[in-house]
Structures are given as structure tokens and as C-alpha cells.
Amino acid sequence: MAGDRTLEGKVAIITGAGGGLGRCHALELARHGARVVVNDLAEDACAQVVEEIREGGGEAMAAAGSVTDEQAVAAMVAGAIDGWGRVDILVNNAGILRDKSFAKMDLADFRAVVDVHLMGAAICTKAVWAPMREQGHGRIVMTTSSSGLYGNFGQANYGAAKMALVGLMQTLAIEGAKYDIRVNCLAPTAATQMTGGVLPEEALARLDPAFVSPGIVHLVGSDAPSRAILCAGAGHFAAAHVTLTEGVQIGSADNAAAEVTRQWSAIVDRSGEIVPEYGFTQAEREVAAAQAGSGEALARAQ
């Protein structure tokens, strides 16, 4: 496998890697030198991707099983450690779709999507977390989506799960920083079984999933960022951010509700927005604004 071998000696687990994006991720990481654990529900699909990697001169092992099965996931991680001594990279890619408008959606379909995307990622991440902490190194990628970041008709379940993964990433990146565990999100657009009925044929032709996977290499490399949301598709790469506007200090007077309405345009003005380093930034700034407002009121009274 020709590549720059920047991941030589690293061990990567990729879920949902029997086809589509996961397969492309597996092949790309192997091309850059990683040993790859190929996970998928279907044993045959796992075996086929493993064979592709080995034929290209790489190293791979299959680990069939559901990401929602805690015992199967634990066995997968144990197998990687037993075989190769460590786990450096986890790409949470496994997913399903159950698209319907919210009015027509069965709650069972809502739960199924959340279980695979969110709980599956949490289960897999929990299984590698202790080994990564112990070795002082780890790279984890959550697969989010523009449907979660910005919404999409008919995907309330999918969008909710995908945005939840952003929240999971934000917190784990903070908790993992002292152990050099870097956690990021990938928001891919690709022609796969999951998108086959969603996008027009002309668009699908340009959205080869292989065009997304180079972004994964950066997110799991030695110089990887942390808390990034990388949007990738058709060879185009961009970053999304969860931002906080400068806002307006209104206070708690009886007319506060009316003031929120009156000053709405200033509240949502994005000219001074920031990307908070942690969630408590919001509270810190709110308290500071309230204290400043009280000081100004006191000065006026004097």
C-alpha cells in the first residue's frame, strides 16, 4: 500500500467498516501504515475488507459484531490489544437510517438510530478509554452530520443522535487532554447505502466516499487537532463551529421579557461571536456581565 506511512505502528479500530465510508477509512488508514481492526455486523463484509488491506501489504483483523453489544465491543478491543499490544485510534463510523417526518416516526425507530449512533459510539469509546489513558495517547473520531449540525427534514432521530455526538466529543476532548487523547468529529457527505435515496444521482457521482477519508488521516495523526468538526465531501474540506454571540445584558427587571424581544437583533448579532473553550464560559461571561451591569447601575445612582 503506497502512502506516507505517518501512522506506522498505530492500531486503529473502525466501526461499520464493511463497506461505504468505513471501508474507505480502513483502506486509507492502512495505506498510511496503521494496523486496522475492521468492524461490521456482517462477517463476510469484514473479511473482504481485511483481505483488501492484506493484499495491499497492510495488516488487518476482522471483528464482526454490533457496536451496541458491550460484550462484543469489549472482545474487539481485547483482541486488538492481544494481537497488537495497543489501540491508538477509534473511528466511530457505524450507523443506520430510519428516515421519516417526526409526525410519522415511530419512537422505536428513534431509539434504534440513537442506540447505534450515540450509544454505539459511547460503548466503543468507553472500551478504549482506559487503554488510551494508560498509554498516554489516543485519537477518537465521532461521525457527526450536517443533519445534526443544521437539521434536515425527515431526520429528527438521526439529527438528534449526530448532534449529541458533538457534545460527547466536546467533553471527552477536555477530559482526555492530559492523556493526549484528542477527540474530533467528522461530518461527511458521501454516496453510500445510507445516502442512496437521499441525494440526486448527479451529486452522488461526485461524492465518492474515498474523497472523505484523507480528512480522517489528519484527525488521527500525531499533529491532530482536538474538538474540531471537519466537514468533508467531494474533496472539499471545511470546519464547523459551535459559537456564542456577544449578547446583551438585559437584567431581571419586570420588563426583561419585552427587552429580549426589543433587542433580539443585537442578541443574535454574530459580529463578536466566540468559540468557547469549555461550557462554563457561558456562565462565567453571564455573571461578569451581570456584575458589570450592577456596577454601572450603582455608579448612576451615586
GROMACS .gro file of C-alpha atoms in nm:
model
  302
    1MET     CA    1   0.000   0.000   0.000
    2ALA     CA    2   0.157   0.326  -0.114
    3GLY     CA    3   0.135   0.607   0.139
    4ASP     CA    4   0.346   0.836   0.355
    5ARG     CA    5   0.328   0.587   0.647
    6THR     CA    6   0.259   0.860   0.903
    7LEU     CA    7   0.053   0.609   1.103
    8GLU     CA    8   0.319   0.336   1.107
    9GLY     CA    9   0.282   0.120   1.417
   10LYS     CA   10  -0.055   0.266   1.516
   11VAL     CA   11  -0.354   0.040   1.577
   12ALA     CA   12  -0.693   0.162   1.455
   13ILE     CA   13  -1.044   0.031   1.516
   14ILE     CA   14  -1.301   0.140   1.260
   15THR     CA   15  -1.666   0.054   1.315
   16GLY     CA   16  -1.907  -0.001   1.028
   17ALA     CA   17  -1.606  -0.068   0.806
   18GLY     CA   18  -1.752  -0.345   0.593
   19GLY     CA   19  -1.849  -0.101   0.318
   20GLY     CA   20  -1.902   0.262   0.226
   21LEU     CA   21  -1.721   0.524   0.429
   22GLY     CA   22  -1.591   0.280   0.687
   23ARG     CA   23  -1.424   0.066   0.424
   24CYS     CA   24  -1.262   0.373   0.268
   25HIS     CA   25  -1.141   0.487   0.611
   26ALA     CA   26  -0.993   0.142   0.675
   27LEU     CA   27  -0.812   0.132   0.342
   28GLU     CA   28  -0.681   0.487   0.381
   29LEU     CA   29  -0.551   0.437   0.735
   30ALA     CA   30  -0.388   0.110   0.630
   31ARG     CA   31  -0.229   0.289   0.333
   32HIS     CA   32  -0.069   0.525   0.583
   33GLY     CA   33   0.072   0.239   0.789
   34ALA     CA   34  -0.192   0.170   1.054
   35ARG     CA   35  -0.289  -0.180   1.158
   36VAL     CA   36  -0.665  -0.191   1.123
   37VAL     CA   37  -0.941  -0.371   1.312
   38VAL     CA   38  -1.232  -0.391   1.069
   39ASN     CA   39  -1.567  -0.398   1.245
   40ASP     CA   40  -1.906  -0.456   1.088
   41LEU     CA   41  -2.223  -0.651   1.156
   42ALA     CA   42  -2.156  -0.881   0.861
   43GLU     CA   43  -1.864  -1.122   0.893
   44ASP     CA   44  -1.830  -1.158   0.516
   45ALA     CA   45  -1.802  -0.781   0.472
   46CYS     CA   46  -1.535  -0.760   0.742
   47ALA     CA   47  -1.338  -1.044   0.586
   48GLN     CA   48  -1.348  -0.885   0.243
   49VAL     CA   49  -1.206  -0.553   0.364
   50VAL     CA   50  -0.941  -0.732   0.569
   51GLU     CA   51  -0.838  -0.921   0.257
   52GLU     CA   52  -0.818  -0.596   0.057
   53ILE     CA   53  -0.587  -0.447   0.316
   54ARG     CA   54  -0.367  -0.755   0.331
   55GLU     CA   55  -0.346  -0.776  -0.046
   56GLY     CA   56  -0.216  -0.420  -0.041
   57GLY     CA   57   0.057  -0.516   0.205
   58GLY     CA   58  -0.118  -0.392   0.519
   59GLU     CA   59  -0.217  -0.562   0.842
   60ALA     CA   60  -0.578  -0.609   0.947
   61MET     CA   61  -0.809  -0.826   1.153
   62ALA     CA   62  -1.185  -0.871   1.145
   63ALA     CA   63  -1.417  -0.809   1.440
   64ALA     CA   64  -1.779  -0.876   1.347
   65GLY     CA   65  -2.043  -0.754   1.589
   66SER     CA   66  -2.279  -0.474   1.680
   67VAL     CA   67  -2.144  -0.156   1.836
   68THR     CA   68  -2.442  -0.171   2.073
   69ASP     CA   69  -2.325  -0.508   2.213
   70GLU     CA   70  -2.096  -0.424   2.505
   71GLN     CA   71  -1.951  -0.774   2.527
   72ALA     CA   72  -1.874  -0.786   2.155
   73VAL     CA   73  -1.709  -0.444   2.172
   74ALA     CA   74  -1.502  -0.544   2.475
   75ALA     CA   75  -1.389  -0.857   2.290
   76MET     CA   76  -1.297  -0.648   1.985
   77VAL     CA   77  -1.078  -0.415   2.190
   78ALA     CA   78  -0.923  -0.706   2.380
   79GLY     CA   79  -0.847  -0.878   2.050
   80ALA     CA   80  -0.667  -0.571   1.919
   81ILE     CA   81  -0.460  -0.537   2.236
   82ASP     CA   82  -0.382  -0.910   2.250
   83GLY     CA   83  -0.279  -0.912   1.885
   84TRP     CA   84  -0.101  -0.579   1.852
   85GLY     CA   85  -0.044  -0.455   2.205
   86ARG     CA   86  -0.241  -0.131   2.196
   87VAL     CA   87  -0.525   0.074   2.049
   88ASP     CA   88  -0.432   0.420   1.924
   89ILE     CA   89  -0.725   0.515   1.705
   90LEU     CA   90  -1.102   0.468   1.718
   91VAL     CA   91  -1.322   0.585   1.433
   92ASN     CA   92  -1.688   0.563   1.532
   93ASN     CA   93  -1.845   0.524   1.189
   94ALA     CA   94  -2.121   0.263   1.230
   95GLY     CA   95  -2.469   0.394   1.162
   96ILE     CA   96  -2.821   0.333   1.034
   97LEU     CA   97  -3.104   0.542   0.891
   98ARG     CA   98  -3.474   0.529   0.973
   99ASP     CA   99  -3.594   0.842   0.792
  100LYS     CA  100  -3.949   0.974   0.833
  101SER     CA  101  -4.105   1.303   0.927
  102PHE     CA  102  -4.135   1.334   1.304
  103ALA     CA  103  -4.515   1.318   1.282
  104LYS     CA  104  -4.491   0.973   1.119
  105MET     CA  105  -4.187   0.844   1.306
  106ASP     CA  106  -4.226   0.552   1.545
  107LEU     CA  107  -4.037   0.601   1.870
  108ALA     CA  108  -3.883   0.258   1.819
  109ASP     CA  109  -3.712   0.396   1.508
  110PHE     CA  110  -3.598   0.699   1.706
  111ARG     CA  111  -3.443   0.474   1.972
  112ALA     CA  112  -3.282   0.244   1.715
  113VAL     CA  113  -3.096   0.531   1.549
  114VAL     CA  114  -2.988   0.686   1.879
  115ASP     CA  115  -2.874   0.345   2.007
  116VAL     CA  116  -2.647   0.276   1.711
  117HIS     CA  117  -2.505   0.624   1.650
  118LEU     CA  118  -2.483   0.767   2.001
  119MET     CA  119  -2.479   0.470   2.238
  120GLY     CA  120  -2.271   0.264   1.995
  121ALA     CA  121  -2.009   0.538   1.985
  122ALA     CA  122  -2.020   0.574   2.364
  123ILE     CA  123  -1.980   0.198   2.416
  124CYS     CA  124  -1.684   0.175   2.179
  125THR     CA  125  -1.522   0.487   2.321
  126LYS     CA  126  -1.564   0.365   2.678
  127ALA     CA  127  -1.395   0.037   2.582
  128VAL     CA  128  -1.080   0.211   2.451
  129TRP     CA  129  -1.073   0.497   2.703
  130ALA     CA  130  -0.880   0.322   2.981
  131PRO     CA  131  -0.617   0.171   2.746
  132MET     CA  132  -0.564   0.509   2.581
  133ARG     CA  133  -0.528   0.682   2.918
  134GLU     CA  134  -0.277   0.422   3.035
  135GLN     CA  135  -0.060   0.456   2.725
  136GLY     CA  136  -0.088   0.836   2.723
  137HIS     CA  137  -0.208   0.853   2.365
  138GLY     CA  138  -0.534   0.824   2.176
  139ARG     CA  139  -0.722   0.959   1.878
  140ILE     CA  140  -1.101   0.928   1.857
  141VAL     CA  141  -1.327   1.041   1.576
  142MET     CA  142  -1.705   1.071   1.608
  143THR     CA  143  -1.905   1.073   1.286
  144THR     CA  144  -2.149   1.362   1.306
  145SER     CA  145  -2.356   1.506   1.020
  146SER     CA  146  -2.486   1.829   0.874
  147SER     CA  147  -2.828   1.687   0.961
  148GLY     CA  148  -2.731   1.720   1.325
  149LEU     CA  149  -2.545   2.047   1.294
  150TYR     CA  150  -2.809   2.224   1.085
  151GLY     CA  151  -3.116   1.997   1.063
  152ASN     CA  152  -3.271   1.807   0.777
  153PHE     CA  153  -3.632   1.719   0.702
  154GLY     CA  154  -3.721   1.362   0.796
  155GLN     CA  155  -3.415   1.304   1.011
  156ALA     CA  156  -3.514   1.406   1.364
  157ASN     CA  157  -3.376   1.082   1.507
  158TYR     CA  158  -3.056   1.089   1.303
  159GLY     CA  159  -3.000   1.461   1.359
  160ALA     CA  160  -3.053   1.432   1.733
  161ALA     CA  161  -2.803   1.146   1.759
  162LYS     CA  162  -2.549   1.319   1.539
  163MET     CA  163  -2.559   1.647   1.733
  164ALA     CA  164  -2.532   1.451   2.057
  165LEU     CA  165  -2.203   1.313   1.930
  166VAL     CA  166  -2.071   1.669   1.904
  167GLY     CA  167  -2.150   1.720   2.272
  168LEU     CA  168  -1.981   1.390   2.357
  169MET     CA  169  -1.675   1.496   2.159
  170GLN     CA  170  -1.655   1.835   2.329
  171THR     CA  171  -1.650   1.688   2.679
  172LEU     CA  172  -1.423   1.391   2.606
  173ALA     CA  173  -1.169   1.619   2.440
  174ILE     CA  174  -1.149   1.821   2.762
  175GLU     CA  175  -1.127   1.512   2.983
  176GLY     CA  176  -0.875   1.339   2.761
  177ALA     CA  177  -0.638   1.633   2.704
  178LYS     CA  178  -0.399   1.549   2.990
  179TYR     CA  179  -0.356   1.198   2.845
  180ASP     CA  180  -0.301   1.321   2.487
  181ILE     CA  181  -0.636   1.177   2.385
  182ARG     CA  182  -0.764   1.401   2.108
  183VAL     CA  183  -1.127   1.377   2.008
  184ASN     CA  184  -1.277   1.521   1.692
  185CYS     CA  185  -1.586   1.497   1.473
  186LEU     CA  186  -1.615   1.423   1.103
  187ALA     CA  187  -1.925   1.540   0.916
  188PRO     CA  188  -1.902   1.351   0.585
  189THR     CA  189  -2.103   1.372   0.268
  190ALA     CA  190  -2.068   1.059   0.058
  191ALA     CA  191  -2.253   0.829  -0.175
  192THR     CA  192  -2.320   0.519   0.034
  193GLN     CA  193  -2.610   0.284   0.104
  194MET     CA  194  -2.725   0.535   0.365
  195THR     CA  195  -2.744   0.826   0.119
  196GLY     CA  196  -2.851   0.642  -0.195
  197GLY     CA  197  -3.212   0.753  -0.177
  198VAL     CA  198  -3.144   1.098  -0.035
  199LEU     CA  199  -2.929   1.278  -0.294
  200PRO     CA  200  -2.973   1.311  -0.673
  201GLU     CA  201  -2.766   1.086  -0.899
  202GLU     CA  202  -2.555   1.372  -1.036
  203ALA     CA  203  -2.447   1.468  -0.684
  204LEU     CA  204  -2.383   1.108  -0.584
  205ALA     CA  205  -2.141   1.068  -0.874
  206ARG     CA  206  -1.917   1.336  -0.725
  207LEU     CA  207  -1.941   1.208  -0.368
  208ASP     CA  208  -1.711   0.907  -0.370
  209PRO     CA  209  -1.659   0.818  -0.001
  210ALA     CA  210  -1.287   0.778  -0.070
  211PHE     CA  211  -1.270   1.157  -0.110
  212VAL     CA  212  -1.363   1.197   0.259
  213SER     CA  213  -1.109   0.962   0.415
  214PRO     CA  214  -0.796   1.182   0.376
  215GLY     CA  215  -0.951   1.405   0.640
  216ILE     CA  216  -0.956   1.113   0.882
  217VAL     CA  217  -0.579   1.076   0.847
  218HIS     CA  218  -0.529   1.429   0.978
  219LEU     CA  219  -0.778   1.385   1.263
  220VAL     CA  220  -0.593   1.079   1.396
  221GLY     CA  221  -0.233   1.178   1.325
  222SER     CA  222   0.040   1.292   1.564
  223ASP     CA  223  -0.044   1.656   1.490
  224ALA     CA  224  -0.420   1.606   1.513
  225PRO     CA  225  -0.635   1.887   1.645
  226SER     CA  226  -0.886   1.829   1.920
  227ARG     CA  227  -1.252   1.942   1.934
  228ALA     CA  228  -1.258   2.006   1.560
  229ILE     CA  229  -1.566   1.945   1.346
  230LEU     CA  230  -1.439   1.864   0.998
  231CYS     CA  231  -1.694   1.874   0.715
  232ALA     CA  232  -1.583   1.674   0.412
  233GLY     CA  233  -1.727   1.569   0.078
  234ALA     CA  234  -1.633   1.561  -0.292
  235GLY     CA  235  -1.277   1.653  -0.199
  236HIS     CA  236  -1.386   1.971  -0.020
  237PHE     CA  237  -1.297   2.028   0.346
  238ALA     CA  238  -1.436   2.288   0.585
  239ALA     CA  239  -1.474   2.337   0.959
  240ALA     CA  240  -1.795   2.390   1.155
  241HIS     CA  241  -1.805   2.562   1.493
  242VAL     CA  242  -2.047   2.591   1.784
  243THR     CA  243  -2.030   2.962   1.863
  244LEU     CA  244  -2.160   3.207   2.121
  245THR     CA  245  -2.260   3.564   2.033
  246GLU     CA  246  -2.152   3.863   2.241
  247GLY     CA  247  -2.511   3.909   2.354
  248VAL     CA  248  -2.678   4.184   2.556
  249GLN     CA  249  -2.705   4.233   2.934
  250ILE     CA  250  -3.076   4.292   2.998
  251GLY     CA  251  -3.106   4.216   3.368
  252SER     CA  252  -3.408   4.097   3.563
  253ALA     CA  253  -3.643   4.393   3.573
  254ASP     CA  254  -4.015   4.348   3.518
  255ASN     CA  255  -3.974   4.447   3.152
  256ALA     CA  256  -3.698   4.188   3.084
  257ALA     CA  257  -3.917   3.976   2.854
  258ALA     CA  258  -4.010   4.277   2.646
  259GLU     CA  259  -3.644   4.381   2.631
  260VAL     CA  260  -3.542   4.038   2.498
  261THR     CA  261  -3.789   4.089   2.213
  262ARG     CA  262  -3.683   4.450   2.153
  263GLN     CA  263  -3.313   4.369   2.146
  264TRP     CA  264  -3.334   4.036   1.966
  265SER     CA  265  -3.134   4.157   1.665
  266ALA     CA  266  -2.848   4.258   1.895
  267ILE     CA  267  -2.868   3.931   2.090
  268VAL     CA  268  -2.822   3.722   1.775
  269ASP     CA  269  -2.569   3.957   1.609
  270ARG     CA  270  -2.272   3.737   1.516
  271SER     CA  271  -2.011   4.010   1.470
  272GLY     CA  272  -1.845   3.945   1.808
  273GLU     CA  273  -1.914   3.574   1.845
  274ILE     CA  274  -1.662   3.338   2.002
  275VAL     CA  275  -1.594   2.964   2.014
  276PRO     CA  276  -1.594   2.887   2.390
  277GLU     CA  277  -1.309   2.675   2.525
  278TYR     CA  278  -1.548   2.497   2.761
  279GLY     CA  279  -1.917   2.502   2.850
  280PHE     CA  280  -1.880   2.708   3.167
  281THR     CA  281  -1.757   3.001   2.955
  282GLN     CA  282  -2.122   3.096   2.907
  283ALA     CA  283  -2.192   3.116   3.281
  284GLU     CA  284  -1.868   3.300   3.353
  285ARG     CA  285  -1.948   3.565   3.098
  286GLU     CA  286  -2.309   3.599   3.213
  287VAL     CA  287  -2.203   3.653   3.574
  288ALA     CA  288  -1.938   3.904   3.467
  289ALA     CA  289  -2.194   4.094   3.260
  290ALA     CA  290  -2.439   4.098   3.550
  291GLN     CA  291  -2.170   4.225   3.787
  292ALA     CA  292  -2.068   4.494   3.541
  293GLY     CA  293  -2.431   4.594   3.497
  294SER     CA  294  -2.476   4.622   3.874
  295GLY     CA  295  -2.165   4.838   3.900
  296GLU     CA  296  -2.290   5.071   3.630
  297ALA     CA  297  -2.629   5.097   3.796
  298LEU     CA  298  -2.464   5.178   4.129
  299ALA     CA  299  -2.246   5.444   3.967
  300ARG     CA  300  -2.551   5.606   3.807
  301ALA     CA  301  -2.734   5.603   4.139
  302GLN     CA  302  -2.446   5.784   4.307
   0.00000   0.00000   0.00000
